[in-house]
mmCIF file of C-alpha atoms in Angstrom:
data_model
loop_
_atom_site.group_PDB
_atom_site.id
_atom_site.type_symbol
_atom_site.label_atom_id
_atom_site.label_comp_id
_atom_site.label_asym_id
_atom_site.label_seq_id
_atom_site.Cartn_x
_atom_site.Cartn_y
_atom_site.Cartn_z
ATOM 1 C CA VAL A 1 -112.762 -10.550 -70.369
ATOM 2 C CA ALA A 2 -116.088 -8.980 -69.137
ATOM 3 C CA ASN A 3 -115.168 -5.766 -70.907
ATOM 4 C CA LYS A 4 -114.657 -7.421 -73.720
ATOM 5 C CA HIS A 5 -117.970 -9.187 -73.927
ATOM 6 C CA ARG A 6 -119.804 -6.129 -73.284
ATOM 7 C CA TYR A 7 -117.950 -3.987 -76.036
ATOM 8 C CA ARG A 8 -119.093 -6.766 -78.588
ATOM 9 C CA GLU A 9 -122.558 -7.038 -76.935
ATOM 10 C CA LYS A 10 -122.839 -2.974 -77.478
ATOM 11 C CA ARG A 11 -121.612 -3.227 -80.634
ATOM 12 C CA SER A 12 -124.013 -5.971 -81.965
ATOM 13 C CA ALA A 13 -126.639 -4.129 -80.343
ATOM 14 C CA THR A 14 -126.482 -0.911 -82.459
ATOM 15 C CA GLN A 15 -126.545 -2.779 -85.599
ATOM 16 C CA PRO A 16 -129.999 -4.187 -87.218
ATOM 17 C CA VAL A 17 -128.483 -7.921 -86.875
ATOM 18 C CA CYS A 18 -125.857 -9.592 -85.506
ATOM 19 C CA ARG A 19 -123.403 -9.702 -88.695
ATOM 20 C CA TYR A 20 -120.267 -11.357 -86.967
ATOM 21 C CA SER A 21 -120.234 -14.415 -85.910
ATOM 22 C CA SER A 22 -117.898 -13.431 -83.493
ATOM 23 C CA ASP A 23 -120.613 -10.950 -81.738
ATOM 24 C CA VAL A 24 -122.932 -13.704 -81.264
ATOM 25 C CA LYS A 25 -120.267 -16.002 -79.878
ATOM 26 C CA ALA A 26 -119.534 -13.195 -77.364
ATOM 27 C CA LEU A 27 -123.038 -12.709 -76.151
ATOM 28 C CA VAL A 28 -123.554 -16.612 -76.024
ATOM 29 C CA TYR A 29 -120.326 -16.922 -73.667
ATOM 30 C CA TYR A 30 -121.348 -14.210 -71.514
ATOM 31 C CA ILE A 31 -124.866 -15.502 -70.655
ATOM 32 C CA THR A 32 -123.631 -19.191 -70.313
ATOM 33 C CA ASP A 33 -120.812 -18.254 -68.403
ATOM 34 C CA TYR A 34 -122.106 -15.647 -66.105
ATOM 35 C CA ILE A 35 -125.556 -16.689 -65.696
ATOM 36 C CA THR A 36 -127.373 -20.132 -66.785
ATOM 37 C CA LYS A 37 -124.170 -22.208 -66.708
ATOM 38 C CA SER A 38 -125.495 -23.787 -69.530
ATOM 39 C CA SER A 39 -124.639 -27.427 -71.030
ATOM 40 C CA LEU A 40 -126.248 -27.467 -74.238
ATOM 41 C CA ALA A 41 -124.749 -27.752 -77.324
ATOM 42 C CA PHE A 42 -123.320 -24.430 -78.611
ATOM 43 C CA TYR A 43 -124.761 -24.651 -82.212
ATOM 44 C CA ASP A 44 -128.401 -24.690 -79.848
ATOM 45 C CA MET A 45 -127.112 -21.381 -78.381
ATOM 46 C CA PHE A 46 -126.741 -19.819 -81.778
ATOM 47 C CA VAL A 47 -130.561 -20.680 -82.528
ATOM 48 C CA PHE A 48 -131.649 -19.290 -79.404
ATOM 49 C CA ALA A 49 -129.678 -16.339 -79.826
ATOM 50 C CA GLN A 50 -131.144 -15.508 -83.549
ATOM 51 C CA GLN A 51 -134.488 -15.678 -82.197
ATOM 52 C CA GLY A 52 -134.080 -13.629 -79.614
ATOM 53 C CA ILE A 53 -132.536 -10.724 -82.231
ATOM 54 C CA LYS A 54 -135.422 -11.696 -84.593
ATOM 55 C CA SER A 55 -138.070 -10.959 -81.983
ATOM 56 C CA ILE A 56 -136.185 -7.526 -81.014
ATOM 57 C CA GLU A 57 -136.203 -6.912 -84.570
ATOM 58 C CA GLN A 58 -139.904 -7.537 -85.294
ATOM 59 C CA TYR A 59 -141.212 -5.588 -82.135
ATOM 60 C CA ARG A 60 -138.544 -2.455 -82.649
ATOM 61 C CA ASN A 61 -140.335 1.156 -82.912
ATOM 62 C CA PRO A 62 -138.452 2.703 -85.742
ATOM 63 C CA ASP A 63 -139.609 6.273 -84.150
ATOM 64 C CA ARG A 64 -138.287 5.541 -80.600
ATOM 65 C CA THR A 65 -134.372 6.470 -79.769
ATOM 66 C CA GLU A 66 -132.511 4.463 -77.677
ATOM 67 C CA SER A 67 -129.195 4.595 -76.104
ATOM 68 C CA ALA A 68 -126.293 2.176 -77.009
ATOM 69 C CA VAL A 69 -126.607 0.811 -73.560
ATOM 70 C CA GLU A 70 -130.365 0.202 -73.292
ATOM 71 C CA LYS A 71 -130.283 -1.585 -76.629
ATOM 72 C CA SER A 72 -127.770 -3.713 -75.400
ATOM 73 C CA ARG A 73 -129.267 -4.442 -72.228
ATOM 74 C CA LYS A 74 -132.707 -5.507 -74.285
ATOM 75 C CA LEU A 75 -130.574 -7.402 -76.326
ATOM 76 C CA VAL A 76 -129.060 -9.555 -73.891
ATOM 77 C CA LEU A 77 -132.035 -9.777 -71.895
ATOM 78 C CA ARG A 78 -134.236 -11.337 -74.557
ATOM 79 C CA CYS A 79 -131.484 -13.842 -75.484
ATOM 80 C CA TYR A 80 -130.957 -14.865 -72.070
ATOM 81 C CA ASN A 81 -134.866 -15.378 -71.535
ATOM 82 C CA MET A 82 -134.761 -17.331 -74.994
ATOM 83 C CA ILE A 83 -132.006 -19.608 -74.084
ATOM 84 C CA ALA A 84 -133.340 -19.729 -69.923
ATOM 85 C CA SER A 85 -136.358 -20.724 -71.120
ATOM 86 C CA ARG A 86 -134.923 -23.864 -73.206
ATOM 87 C CA GLN A 87 -132.910 -24.469 -69.933
ATOM 88 C CA GLU A 88 -136.047 -24.883 -67.687
ATOM 89 C CA VAL A 89 -134.030 -22.478 -65.501
ATOM 90 C CA SER A 90 -135.701 -21.351 -62.240
ATOM 91 C CA GLY A 91 -136.139 -17.964 -60.902
ATOM 92 C CA VAL A 92 -134.000 -18.733 -58.245
ATOM 93 C CA GLN A 93 -131.497 -19.498 -60.135
ATOM 94 C CA VAL A 94 -131.118 -16.893 -62.343
ATOM 95 C CA PRO A 95 -130.416 -14.376 -59.050
ATOM 96 C CA SER A 96 -128.021 -16.549 -57.320
ATOM 97 C CA TYR A 97 -125.541 -16.287 -60.596
ATOM 98 C CA LEU A 98 -126.080 -12.776 -60.896
ATOM 99 C CA MET A 99 -125.173 -12.437 -57.437
ATOM 100 C CA ASP A 100 -122.162 -14.757 -57.843
ATOM 101 C CA PHE A 101 -123.206 -17.389 -55.649
ATOM 102 C CA GLY A 102 -122.164 -20.824 -55.967
ATOM 103 C CA ASP A 103 -123.561 -23.063 -58.323
ATOM 104 C CA HIS A 104 -123.002 -26.427 -56.328
ATOM 105 C CA TYR A 105 -122.750 -27.499 -53.177
ATOM 106 C CA THR A 106 -121.204 -31.027 -52.293
ATOM 107 C CA THR A 107 -120.144 -33.113 -49.225
ATOM 108 C CA HIS A 108 -116.912 -33.908 -50.054
ATOM 109 C CA THR A 109 -113.404 -32.184 -51.559
ATOM 110 C CA PHE A 110 -112.110 -33.493 -54.746
ATOM 111 C CA LYS A 111 -108.323 -34.335 -55.984
ATOM 112 C CA ASN A 112 -107.101 -35.043 -59.284
ATOM 113 C CA LEU A 113 -104.578 -38.219 -59.323
ATOM 114 C CA PHE A 114 -102.960 -38.706 -62.335
ATOM 115 C CA LEU A 115 -103.071 -42.388 -62.453
ATOM 116 C CA PHE A 116 -102.081 -43.423 -65.683
ATOM 117 C CA SER A 117 -98.609 -41.114 -65.477
ATOM 118 C CA ILE A 118 -97.590 -43.175 -62.650
ATOM 119 C CA GLU A 119 -99.248 -46.637 -64.391
ATOM 120 C CA ASN A 120 -96.409 -45.685 -67.457
ATOM 121 C CA TYR A 121 -93.844 -44.773 -64.948
ATOM 122 C CA LEU A 122 -93.793 -48.051 -63.319
ATOM 123 C CA GLN A 123 -94.357 -50.038 -66.445
ATOM 124 C CA THR A 124 -91.264 -48.534 -67.897
ATOM 125 C CA GLU A 125 -89.202 -49.536 -64.620
ATOM 126 C CA LEU A 126 -90.775 -53.017 -65.117
ATOM 127 C CA ILE A 127 -89.330 -53.157 -68.486
ATOM 128 C CA LYS A 128 -86.127 -51.860 -67.715
ATOM 129 C CA ALA A 129 -85.804 -54.688 -65.045
ATOM 130 C CA ARG A 130 -86.672 -57.269 -67.526
ATOM 131 C CA LEU A 131 -84.686 -56.474 -69.869
ATOM 132 C CA ASN A 132 -81.590 -56.290 -67.449
ATOM 133 C CA THR A 133 -82.521 -60.217 -67.403
ATOM 134 C CA LYS A 134 -82.135 -60.513 -71.095
ATOM 135 C CA GLU A 135 -79.036 -61.354 -73.407
ATOM 136 C CA PRO A 136 -78.078 -58.207 -75.750
ATOM 137 C CA ASP A 137 -79.783 -59.519 -78.657
ATOM 138 C CA GLU A 138 -82.911 -60.196 -76.808
ATOM 139 C CA ARG A 139 -83.579 -56.930 -75.649
ATOM 140 C CA THR A 140 -86.627 -55.061 -77.133
ATOM 141 C CA THR A 141 -88.975 -52.594 -75.545
ATOM 142 C CA GLU A 142 -91.826 -52.927 -78.501
ATOM 143 C CA GLY A 143 -93.683 -56.301 -77.446
ATOM 144 C CA MET A 144 -93.625 -55.211 -74.136
ATOM 145 C CA LEU A 145 -95.044 -51.802 -74.514
ATOM 146 C CA ARG A 146 -97.669 -53.318 -76.978
ATOM 147 C CA ASP A 147 -99.685 -55.117 -74.343
ATOM 148 C CA PHE A 148 -99.582 -52.493 -71.954
ATOM 149 C CA TYR A 149 -102.466 -50.338 -73.589
ATOM 150 C CA GLU A 150 -106.167 -51.668 -73.559
ATOM 151 C CA ASP A 151 -107.476 -49.849 -76.776
ATOM 152 C CA PRO A 152 -104.868 -49.009 -79.854
ATOM 153 C CA GLU A 153 -106.290 -45.024 -79.554
ATOM 154 C CA GLU A 154 -104.703 -44.848 -76.168
ATOM 155 C CA ASP A 155 -101.415 -45.177 -77.908
ATOM 156 C CA GLY A 156 -100.934 -41.695 -78.370
ATOM 157 C CA THR A 157 -100.799 -40.821 -74.475
ATOM 158 C CA LYS A 158 -98.292 -43.495 -73.725
ATOM 159 C CA MET A 159 -95.096 -41.031 -74.140
ATOM 160 C CA ASN A 160 -97.049 -38.706 -72.345
ATOM 161 C CA ASP A 161 -94.619 -36.594 -69.590
ATOM 162 C CA GLU A 162 -95.510 -37.220 -65.976
ATOM 163 C CA GLN A 163 -98.026 -34.141 -64.216
ATOM 164 C CA PHE A 164 -96.507 -31.925 -62.362
ATOM 165 C CA VAL A 165 -99.605 -29.807 -60.988
ATOM 166 C CA LEU A 166 -99.228 -26.044 -60.052
ATOM 167 C CA GLU A 167 -100.638 -25.840 -56.027
ATOM 168 C CA LYS A 168 -101.375 -22.683 -53.970
ATOM 169 C CA ILE A 169 -99.832 -22.885 -50.893
ATOM 170 C CA ALA A 170 -100.716 -20.110 -48.317
ATOM 171 C CA ASN A 171 -98.467 -19.064 -45.850
ATOM 172 C CA LYS A 172 -98.969 -16.278 -42.937
ATOM 173 C CA ASN A 173 -98.149 -13.341 -45.387
ATOM 174 C CA GLU A 174 -98.872 -14.277 -49.205
ATOM 175 C CA ASN A 175 -100.214 -17.260 -51.376
ATOM 176 C CA THR A 176 -97.216 -19.036 -53.194
ATOM 177 C CA TYR A 177 -97.154 -21.402 -55.600
ATOM 178 C CA VAL A 178 -95.175 -24.963 -56.133
ATOM 179 C CA MET A 179 -94.702 -27.551 -58.326
ATOM 180 C CA VAL A 180 -96.200 -31.115 -57.214
ATOM 181 C CA ASN A 181 -95.938 -34.337 -58.243
ATOM 182 C CA THR A 182 -97.892 -37.414 -56.715
ATOM 183 C CA ARG A 183 -95.665 -39.998 -57.723
ATOM 184 C CA LEU A 184 -92.393 -38.073 -56.439
ATOM 185 C CA ASP A 185 -93.899 -37.432 -53.122
ATOM 186 C CA TYR A 186 -95.350 -41.037 -52.550
ATOM 187 C CA GLN A 187 -92.439 -42.475 -53.349
ATOM 188 C CA CYS A 188 -89.926 -40.190 -51.244
ATOM 189 C CA ARG A 189 -92.607 -40.266 -48.071
ATOM 190 C CA SER A 190 -91.217 -40.255 -44.382
ATOM 191 C CA LYS A 191 -90.585 -43.614 -43.240
ATOM 192 C CA ASP A 192 -93.043 -43.323 -41.028
ATOM 193 C CA LEU A 193 -95.660 -43.563 -43.535
ATOM 194 C CA SER A 194 -94.320 -46.756 -45.096
ATOM 195 C CA THR A 195 -97.642 -48.796 -44.716
ATOM 196 C CA VAL A 196 -99.584 -45.796 -46.613
ATOM 197 C CA ARG A 197 -101.306 -46.541 -50.101
ATOM 198 C CA LEU A 198 -100.981 -44.349 -52.946
ATOM 199 C CA TYR A 199 -104.750 -44.150 -52.552
ATOM 200 C CA ASP A 200 -104.878 -42.650 -48.999
ATOM 201 C CA PHE A 201 -101.577 -40.731 -49.722
ATOM 202 C CA ASN A 202 -103.767 -38.960 -51.979
ATOM 203 C CA ALA A 203 -106.615 -38.461 -50.106
ATOM 204 C CA GLN A 204 -104.906 -37.526 -47.196
ATOM 205 C CA SER A 205 -102.037 -35.216 -48.311
ATOM 206 C CA SER A 206 -100.942 -31.699 -49.360
ATOM 207 C CA HIS A 207 -97.930 -29.530 -49.888
ATOM 208 C CA GLY A 208 -96.596 -27.370 -47.484
ATOM 209 C CA GLU A 209 -93.782 -25.273 -46.582
ATOM 210 C CA HIS A 210 -91.274 -25.195 -43.491
ATOM 211 C CA LEU A 211 -92.731 -22.416 -41.310
ATOM 212 C CA SER A 212 -92.664 -21.515 -37.902
ATOM 213 C CA THR A 213 -94.986 -23.782 -35.683
ATOM 214 C CA GLU A 214 -94.728 -22.033 -32.487
ATOM 215 C CA GLY A 215 -98.020 -21.238 -30.832
ATOM 216 C CA THR A 216 -100.171 -22.762 -33.418
ATOM 217 C CA ARG A 217 -102.392 -26.090 -33.930
ATOM 218 C CA MET A 218 -100.807 -27.926 -36.438
ATOM 219 C CA ASN A 219 -102.119 -31.062 -38.306
ATOM 220 C CA GLU A 220 -99.666 -34.377 -38.570
ATOM 221 C CA ARG A 221 -96.840 -33.063 -40.574
ATOM 222 C CA HIS A 222 -93.688 -35.583 -42.398
ATOM 223 C CA SER A 223 -90.815 -34.650 -44.069
ATOM 224 C CA PHE A 224 -89.828 -36.158 -47.154
ATOM 225 C CA GLU A 225 -86.911 -38.156 -47.685
ATOM 226 C CA SER A 226 -83.492 -36.544 -48.719
ATOM 227 C CA THR A 227 -83.750 -37.887 -52.469
ATOM 228 C CA HIS A 228 -86.961 -35.359 -52.786
ATOM 229 C CA PRO A 229 -86.118 -32.278 -55.054
ATOM 230 C CA GLN A 230 -88.021 -30.324 -52.358
ATOM 231 C CA SER A 231 -87.148 -31.879 -49.374
ATOM 232 C CA ALA A 232 -85.075 -29.139 -47.695
ATOM 233 C CA SER A 233 -88.288 -26.470 -48.325
ATOM 234 C CA HIS A 234 -91.319 -28.659 -48.227
ATOM 235 C CA ILE A 235 -93.178 -31.274 -46.307
ATOM 236 C CA PHE A 236 -95.954 -33.414 -46.163
ATOM 237 C CA ILE A 237 -99.339 -32.126 -44.302
ATOM 238 C CA ARG A 238 -102.189 -34.538 -43.388
ATOM 239 C CA HIS A 239 -105.778 -33.593 -43.730
ATOM 240 C CA ASN A 240 -108.142 -33.770 -41.058
ATOM 241 C CA ASN A 241 -110.791 -34.222 -43.489
ATOM 242 C CA PRO A 242 -109.492 -36.435 -46.354
ATOM 243 C CA VAL A 243 -110.639 -35.549 -49.788
ATOM 244 C CA VAL A 244 -111.695 -37.799 -52.669
ATOM 245 C CA PRO A 245 -109.274 -38.799 -55.173
ATOM 246 C CA VAL A 246 -110.309 -38.756 -58.907
ATOM 247 C CA LEU A 247 -108.584 -41.055 -61.383
ATOM 248 C CA LEU A 248 -107.755 -39.068 -64.632
ATOM 249 C CA GLY A 249 -106.265 -40.846 -67.377
ATOM 250 C CA PRO A 250 -107.659 -43.902 -69.231
ATOM 251 C CA GLN A 251 -110.460 -45.873 -67.343
ATOM 252 C CA ILE A 252 -109.267 -48.704 -65.257
ATOM 253 C CA PRO A 253 -109.228 -52.030 -67.614
ATOM 254 C CA ARG A 254 -112.306 -54.160 -67.509
ATOM 255 C CA ARG A 255 -112.138 -56.943 -65.262
ATOM 256 C CA GLU A 256 -112.975 -59.914 -67.714
ATOM 257 C CA ARG A 257 -110.717 -59.434 -70.488
ATOM 258 C CA GLU A 258 -107.610 -61.015 -70.551
ATOM 259 C CA ASP A 259 -105.528 -59.363 -73.016
ATOM 260 C CA THR A 260 -105.317 -56.597 -70.138
ATOM 261 C CA ARG A 261 -105.568 -58.686 -67.027
ATOM 262 C CA GLU A 262 -101.890 -57.499 -66.221
ATOM 263 C CA ARG A 263 -102.373 -54.068 -66.497
ATOM 264 C CA TYR A 264 -105.771 -54.411 -64.411
ATOM 265 C CA CYS A 265 -103.911 -56.153 -61.576
ATOM 266 C CA ARG A 266 -101.090 -53.746 -61.639
ATOM 267 C CA THR A 267 -103.179 -50.882 -61.546
ATOM 268 C CA ILE A 268 -105.267 -52.595 -58.182
ATOM 269 C CA LEU A 269 -102.000 -52.752 -56.941
ATOM 270 C CA THR A 270 -100.156 -49.303 -57.453
ATOM 271 C CA LEU A 271 -103.806 -48.091 -55.669
ATOM 272 C CA PHE A 272 -104.097 -50.134 -52.737
ATOM 273 C CA ALA A 273 -100.544 -51.573 -52.218
ATOM 274 C CA PRO A 274 -97.801 -49.910 -50.426
ATOM 275 C CA TRP A 275 -95.022 -49.435 -52.667
ATOM 276 C CA ARG A 276 -91.455 -47.614 -53.437
ATOM 277 C CA SER A 277 -90.310 -48.855 -56.581
ATOM 278 C CA ILE A 278 -91.566 -51.807 -59.316
ATOM 279 C CA ASN A 279 -90.128 -54.652 -56.730
ATOM 280 C CA ASP A 280 -92.520 -54.013 -54.129
ATOM 281 C CA LEU A 281 -95.246 -54.747 -56.450
ATOM 282 C CA CYS A 282 -94.053 -57.381 -58.590
ATOM 283 C CA THR A 283 -90.827 -59.200 -59.202
ATOM 284 C CA VAL A 284 -89.442 -59.823 -62.896
ATOM 285 C CA THR A 285 -90.813 -63.180 -63.264
ATOM 286 C CA GLN A 286 -93.650 -63.119 -61.009
ATOM 287 C CA THR A 287 -96.981 -61.772 -62.811
ATOM 288 C CA ASP A 288 -99.236 -58.919 -61.152
ATOM 289 C CA CYS A 289 -102.336 -61.280 -60.798
ATOM 290 C CA ILE A 290 -99.893 -63.669 -58.609
ATOM 291 C CA SER A 291 -98.752 -60.902 -56.913
ATOM 292 C CA LEU A 292 -102.097 -59.660 -56.409
ATOM 293 C CA VAL A 293 -102.994 -62.718 -54.457
ATOM 294 C CA ASP A 294 -99.879 -62.863 -52.305
ATOM 295 C CA ASN A 295 -101.055 -59.402 -51.099
ATOM 296 C CA ILE A 296 -104.654 -60.220 -50.706
ATOM 297 C CA VAL A 297 -104.193 -63.625 -48.836
ATOM 298 C CA CYS A 298 -100.959 -63.489 -47.125
ATOM 299 C CA ARG A 299 -100.014 -59.682 -46.365
ATOM 300 C CA ARG A 300 -103.263 -58.304 -46.421
ATOM 301 C CA THR A 301 -102.189 -54.867 -47.672
ATOM 302 C CA LEU A 302 -104.911 -53.657 -49.941
ATOM 303 C CA SER A 303 -107.767 -51.610 -48.376
ATOM 304 C CA ARG A 304 -111.117 -50.241 -49.871
ATOM 305 C CA GLN A 305 -113.150 -53.092 -49.988
ATOM 306 C CA VAL A 306 -115.704 -51.676 -51.840
ATOM 307 C CA PHE A 307 -113.744 -50.489 -54.642
ATOM 308 C CA ILE A 308 -112.065 -53.988 -54.423
ATOM 309 C CA ASP A 309 -115.300 -55.499 -54.781
ATOM 310 C CA ARG A 310 -116.471 -53.394 -57.893
ATOM 311 C CA PHE A 311 -113.074 -54.316 -59.902
ATOM 312 C CA PHE A 312 -111.374 -57.054 -58.546
ATOM 313 C CA VAL A 313 -112.080 -60.586 -60.252
ATOM 314 C CA ASP A 314 -111.206 -63.846 -58.853
ATOM 315 C CA ILE A 315 -107.896 -65.502 -60.253
ATOM 316 C CA THR A 316 -107.269 -67.998 -57.650
#
């Protein structure tokens, strides 16, 4: 990719003006991807690049002959200076990007959690359970599905497949990759982890292969149940330093909306109450709000009080 960018830069530098939009795009991509890490709109980048090209043409000496490499260097440098000056990039940042230093540092590590696909799975299981209690002529899913989504524009995502993430696993010889599904891992977790909540599970867990452990210092490890498709080859490894789950998908419904109260309660339960099936969260005739109150008052299974204080509405 870098060679392709350099070729386009050289080609555009030998012409009086960048006549091809792809050349300008390659130049802007090179500057923003490898140097400035820009967050400006792309049309602003085109304007700044155009100003840089005009300034080169304005001060060009026709009597001076330069190589294509030198022309390319000047073009990139002038356009970069034009863009960087608009972004207030410091002199310290510029060499750090050129020398491939890190561009941000955090105190925590983050891990994605595809919450909506898990919600969708649980909602489907709840609908199936409710349909089994109805007469054959009363079985319809249209009305049940309609109330699940907060906004009409979210309907396009309701049929999305579950998310399988390709994760890299390091072993002694080489790096290998494995397909990971958080819901399957959580549902098929070891019985020793029956009280672990989905939020904590995602924050503390990682996939690992069955390897020889002689003479090594190991993290806490647990096997999956036999129903897990990778139970024979992989295990659950608990991190010494938990990560921070990042909830992906539509936002959690607002707590003051009555029409999304059921989904809001189900989301809180899904994250902070231990479960293996929908029956652990609510029964066919029991609403999620009642079940949520039971969990808080009787079983005290919810954790992450800061999260609850922010999202939970008093429904007692």
